[in-house]
Short mmCIF file of C-alpha atoms in Angstrom, two decimals:
data_model
loop_
_atom_site.label_atom_id
_atom_site.label_comp_id
_atom_site.label_asym_id
_atom_site.label_seq_id
_atom_site.Cartn_x
_atom_site.Cartn_y
_atom_site.Cartn_z
CA MET A 1 107.44 100.11 138.79
CA THR A 2 110.92 99.48 137.42
CA VAL A 3 111.03 99.36 133.64
CA PRO A 4 113.12 96.35 132.54
CA THR A 5 116.18 96.98 130.41
CA ILE A 6 115.84 95.94 126.79
CA ASP A 7 119.00 96.27 124.73
CA LEU A 8 117.23 96.05 121.39
CA ALA A 9 113.73 95.60 120.00
CA VAL A 10 113.16 94.00 116.61
CA ILE A 11 109.91 94.37 114.66
CA GLY A 12 109.68 91.52 112.18
CA GLY A 13 108.06 91.99 108.80
CA SER A 14 106.78 89.49 106.25
CA GLY A 15 108.67 86.23 106.61
CA LEU A 16 109.98 86.98 110.12
CA TYR A 17 107.30 85.90 112.57
CA GLN A 18 109.55 84.45 115.29
CA PHE A 19 113.12 85.34 116.22
CA PRO A 20 115.37 82.25 116.02
CA GLY A 21 117.72 81.57 118.90
CA LEU A 22 115.91 83.59 121.54
CA GLU A 23 116.60 81.97 124.93
CA ASN A 24 114.61 82.09 128.18
CA ALA A 25 111.73 83.52 126.20
CA SER A 26 108.57 84.86 127.76
CA ARG A 27 105.54 86.52 126.22
CA ARG A 28 103.90 89.79 127.19
CA ALA A 29 100.43 90.81 126.05
CA MET A 30 100.42 94.58 126.29
CA ASP A 31 97.35 96.72 126.95
CA THR A 32 97.92 100.09 125.31
CA PRO A 33 95.94 103.36 125.19
CA TYR A 34 95.77 102.84 121.41
CA GLY A 35 94.31 99.35 121.36
CA PRO A 36 95.99 95.99 120.89
CA ALA A 37 99.44 95.53 119.42
CA SER A 38 99.96 93.12 116.54
CA GLY A 39 100.48 90.33 119.06
CA ASP A 40 102.42 89.34 122.15
CA ILE A 41 105.87 90.80 122.57
CA VAL A 42 108.41 88.03 123.04
CA LEU A 43 111.20 88.85 125.48
CA GLY A 44 114.35 86.79 125.76
CA ASP A 45 118.12 86.60 125.84
CA PHE A 46 120.09 86.77 122.61
CA ALA A 47 123.85 87.12 122.15
CA GLY A 48 124.16 87.88 125.85
CA LYS A 49 121.72 90.79 125.72
CA ARG A 50 118.02 91.34 126.33
CA LEU A 51 115.94 91.43 123.15
CA ALA A 52 112.26 92.12 122.49
CA PHE A 53 110.58 90.82 119.34
CA LEU A 54 107.22 91.68 117.80
CA ALA A 55 105.79 90.30 114.55
CA ARG A 56 104.39 93.36 112.77
CA HIS A 57 101.72 91.44 110.86
CA GLY A 58 101.02 89.02 113.70
CA GLU A 59 102.58 85.58 113.97
CA SER A 60 100.12 84.16 111.42
CA HIS A 61 100.44 87.16 109.06
CA ALA A 62 96.82 88.12 109.69
CA LEU A 63 97.27 91.90 109.50
CA ALA A 64 97.51 93.72 106.18
CA PRO A 65 99.94 96.68 106.12
CA HIS A 66 97.19 99.30 106.41
CA ARG A 67 95.57 97.40 109.31
CA VAL A 68 98.67 97.22 111.52
CA ASN A 69 98.24 99.18 114.75
CA TYR A 70 101.58 100.97 114.50
CA ARG A 71 100.87 103.24 117.48
CA ALA A 72 100.13 100.32 119.80
CA ASN A 73 103.23 98.44 118.62
CA LEU A 74 105.64 101.31 119.26
CA TRP A 75 103.97 102.37 122.50
CA ALA A 76 104.13 98.79 123.85
CA LEU A 77 107.84 98.41 123.06
CA HIS A 78 108.59 101.78 124.62
CA ALA A 79 106.57 100.90 127.74
CA LEU A 80 108.59 97.71 128.17
CA GLY A 81 111.82 99.68 128.19
CA ALA A 82 113.01 99.48 124.59
CA ARG A 83 114.94 102.52 123.40
CA ARG A 84 116.47 101.11 120.20
CA VAL A 85 114.25 99.55 117.54
CA ILE A 86 115.16 97.80 114.30
CA GLY A 87 112.29 97.55 111.83
CA VAL A 88 112.80 94.61 109.47
CA ASN A 89 110.86 95.28 106.27
CA ALA A 90 110.25 93.17 103.18
CA VAL A 91 110.60 95.40 100.12
CA GLY A 92 110.74 95.48 96.35
CA GLY A 93 113.85 96.74 94.62
CA ILE A 94 113.68 99.68 92.24
CA ARG A 95 117.37 100.47 91.88
CA ALA A 96 119.29 98.04 89.68
CA ASP A 97 121.67 96.89 92.44
CA MET A 98 118.81 96.23 94.88
CA GLY A 99 117.62 92.90 93.56
CA PRO A 100 116.17 89.87 95.34
CA ARG A 101 117.89 88.73 98.56
CA VAL A 102 119.85 92.00 98.92
CA LEU A 103 119.91 93.70 102.35
CA VAL A 104 119.67 97.49 102.51
CA VAL A 105 119.88 100.00 105.37
CA PRO A 106 117.99 102.98 103.88
CA ASP A 107 118.63 106.55 104.98
CA GLN A 108 115.59 108.32 103.51
CA LEU A 109 111.92 107.68 102.82
CA ILE A 110 108.88 109.06 101.01
CA ASP A 111 105.40 108.36 102.35
CA TYR A 112 102.72 107.50 99.78
CA THR A 113 100.32 105.92 102.28
CA HIS A 114 96.88 107.31 103.06
CA GLY A 115 94.23 106.90 105.73
CA ARG A 116 96.59 105.59 108.39
CA VAL A 117 96.83 107.06 111.88
CA THR A 118 100.23 108.67 111.66
CA SER A 119 100.79 110.39 115.02
CA PHE A 120 100.33 110.04 118.76
CA CYS A 121 99.03 113.62 118.57
CA ASP A 122 95.89 112.36 116.84
CA VAL A 123 94.03 112.02 120.16
CA GLU A 124 91.70 114.56 121.72
CA GLY A 125 93.64 116.71 124.18
CA ALA A 126 97.08 115.44 123.18
CA GLU A 127 99.94 117.89 122.81
CA VAL A 128 100.72 118.63 119.16
CA ARG A 129 104.41 117.98 118.50
CA HIS A 130 106.16 118.95 115.28
CA ILE A 131 109.07 116.51 115.18
CA ASP A 132 112.14 117.08 113.03
CA PHE A 133 111.97 114.31 110.44
CA SER A 134 114.65 115.55 108.04
CA GLU A 135 116.59 112.35 108.70
CA PRO A 136 113.94 109.68 109.35
CA TYR A 137 116.37 107.05 110.67
CA THR A 138 118.75 107.38 113.61
CA ALA A 139 122.28 107.77 112.24
CA ALA A 140 124.02 105.97 115.11
CA LEU A 141 121.71 102.95 114.92
CA ARG A 142 122.07 102.79 111.13
CA GLN A 143 125.83 102.80 111.56
CA ALA A 144 125.63 100.07 114.21
CA LEU A 145 123.78 97.88 111.70
CA LEU A 146 126.31 98.58 108.97
CA ASP A 147 129.27 97.93 111.27
CA ALA A 148 127.71 94.67 112.45
CA ALA A 149 127.18 93.55 108.87
CA GLY A 150 130.85 94.19 108.17
CA ARG A 151 131.92 92.13 111.20
CA ALA A 152 129.59 89.31 110.22
CA GLY A 153 130.69 89.30 106.57
CA ILE A 154 127.16 90.10 105.37
CA ALA A 155 126.83 92.29 102.29
CA VAL A 156 124.59 95.28 103.02
CA ILE A 157 123.95 98.38 100.92
CA ASP A 158 124.39 101.62 102.84
CA GLY A 159 121.68 104.16 102.03
CA GLY A 160 118.72 104.45 99.74
CA CYS A 161 115.25 105.94 99.71
CA TYR A 162 112.34 103.78 100.88
CA GLY A 163 108.96 104.57 99.30
CA ALA A 164 106.07 103.50 101.54
CA THR A 165 102.90 102.52 99.66
CA GLN A 166 99.48 101.57 100.94
CA GLY A 167 99.23 97.92 99.95
CA PRO A 168 98.32 95.17 100.33
CA ARG A 169 98.35 94.97 96.53
CA LEU A 170 101.64 95.33 94.69
CA GLU A 171 102.22 98.46 92.65
CA THR A 172 101.60 99.10 88.95
CA ARG A 173 104.46 99.71 86.53
CA ALA A 174 103.35 103.33 86.22
CA GLU A 175 103.40 103.80 90.00
CA ILE A 176 106.91 102.38 90.24
CA ALA A 177 108.03 104.57 87.32
CA ARG A 178 106.72 107.60 89.23
CA MET A 179 108.47 106.49 92.42
CA LYS A 180 111.70 106.05 90.49
CA ARG A 181 111.37 109.61 89.16
CA ASP A 182 110.75 110.73 92.74
CA GLY A 183 114.06 109.21 93.80
CA CYS A 184 112.86 106.01 95.51
CA ASP A 185 115.22 103.03 95.48
CA LEU A 186 112.97 100.61 97.37
CA VAL A 187 109.23 100.13 97.75
CA GLY A 188 107.51 98.68 100.82
CA MET A 189 104.21 98.91 102.65
CA THR A 190 105.12 99.19 106.34
CA GLY A 191 107.87 101.81 106.62
CA MET A 192 105.39 104.50 107.60
CA PRO A 193 104.04 105.62 110.01
CA GLU A 194 106.31 103.32 112.04
CA ALA A 195 109.42 105.48 111.61
CA ALA A 196 107.62 108.72 112.48
CA LEU A 197 105.94 107.23 115.54
CA ALA A 198 109.31 106.01 116.79
CA ARG A 199 110.64 109.55 116.45
CA GLU A 200 107.69 110.96 118.41
CA LEU A 201 108.55 108.57 121.24
CA GLU A 202 112.24 109.58 120.97
CA LEU A 203 113.23 106.01 120.14
CA ASP A 204 116.35 105.27 118.12
CA TYR A 205 115.00 103.63 114.97
CA ALA A 206 116.52 102.12 111.84
CA CYS A 207 115.20 100.01 108.99
CA LEU A 208 116.74 96.79 107.74
CA ALA A 209 115.15 96.22 104.33
CA LEU A 210 115.13 92.73 102.83
CA VAL A 211 114.57 92.78 99.07
CA ALA A 212 112.06 90.10 98.10
CA ASN A 213 111.65 90.97 94.41
CA PHE A 214 112.25 93.60 91.79
CA ALA A 215 109.39 96.08 91.73
CA ALA A 216 107.05 96.13 88.73
CA GLY A 217 108.93 96.92 85.53
CA CYS A 218 112.36 96.88 87.20
CA GLY A 219 113.36 93.26 86.57
CA ASP A 220 113.17 90.74 83.77
CA GLU A 221 110.03 89.03 85.05
CA ALA A 222 106.79 89.70 83.18
CA GLU A 223 104.85 88.96 86.37
CA ILE A 224 105.86 88.94 90.03
CA SER A 225 105.49 85.48 91.59
CA ILE A 226 104.38 85.38 95.24
CA GLU A 227 106.09 81.99 95.60
CA GLU A 228 109.39 83.49 94.46
CA ILE A 229 108.93 86.46 96.78
CA PHE A 230 108.71 84.21 99.84
CA ALA A 231 111.62 82.06 98.68
CA HIS A 232 113.81 85.16 98.38
CA LEU A 233 112.53 86.43 101.72
CA ALA A 234 113.43 83.17 103.45
CA ALA A 235 117.00 83.42 102.18
CA ALA A 236 117.36 87.06 103.20
CA THR A 237 115.67 86.54 106.58
CA ALA A 238 118.15 83.80 107.49
CA GLN A 239 120.85 86.48 107.70
CA VAL A 240 118.98 88.64 110.20
CA PRO A 241 119.87 86.72 113.42
CA VAL A 242 123.51 86.57 112.31
CA LEU A 243 123.58 90.33 111.78
CA ILE A 244 121.84 91.04 115.09
CA THR A 245 124.27 88.73 116.89
CA ALA A 246 127.19 90.75 115.53
CA MET A 247 125.43 93.98 116.48
CA LEU A 248 124.79 92.97 120.09
CA SER A 249 128.09 91.25 120.74
#
């Protein structure tokens, strides 16, 4: 069977459940050796190229971060022919310049999650592979995102450390203070094991982080408002198709 060519796959996080502007769209329900993916993969034409889109939490946001079947998602995209994947992640900002509505292309991460299936090797009889994860994101794909942002006139911060927490609750002030001491600039709940699984499949992978709020204790707010989070996310998410257009064209 001929594997169709997909120029880019986008995994949408909170606030990005469909990809605007996708033409000639069709849906594929993928059966994987690791169970069901988060939902149908939507294939279509965008900016003259072939794009695949998958909503990480499902199109109705039914899947909490620790319940996402990351293995099935990455395996399904790979099986359809994707070789470059952009993970769009909603995050909280820890660093002072990473406030609400800011876009960041991180270059490092720290994994604080627990209990998640983190490898394709975690199957009886599978070959155990020790991947090099010194640089968790593909440099060339990161640079393609940054260059596209420049062409589109979209402000994006180059670099930063993403701290992946378990969720779905937000973090305590003490937890964020620890993460800041550890060197984290952003906090999110879905960055891992997605990045590591992409590396195991030899996919080019980069993260586009959309800052929805300042993390606990990092802003002026006494309490983080969920309503404000989604308002900030909507504004940041509106820039994603523009950036991807510049990247593909």
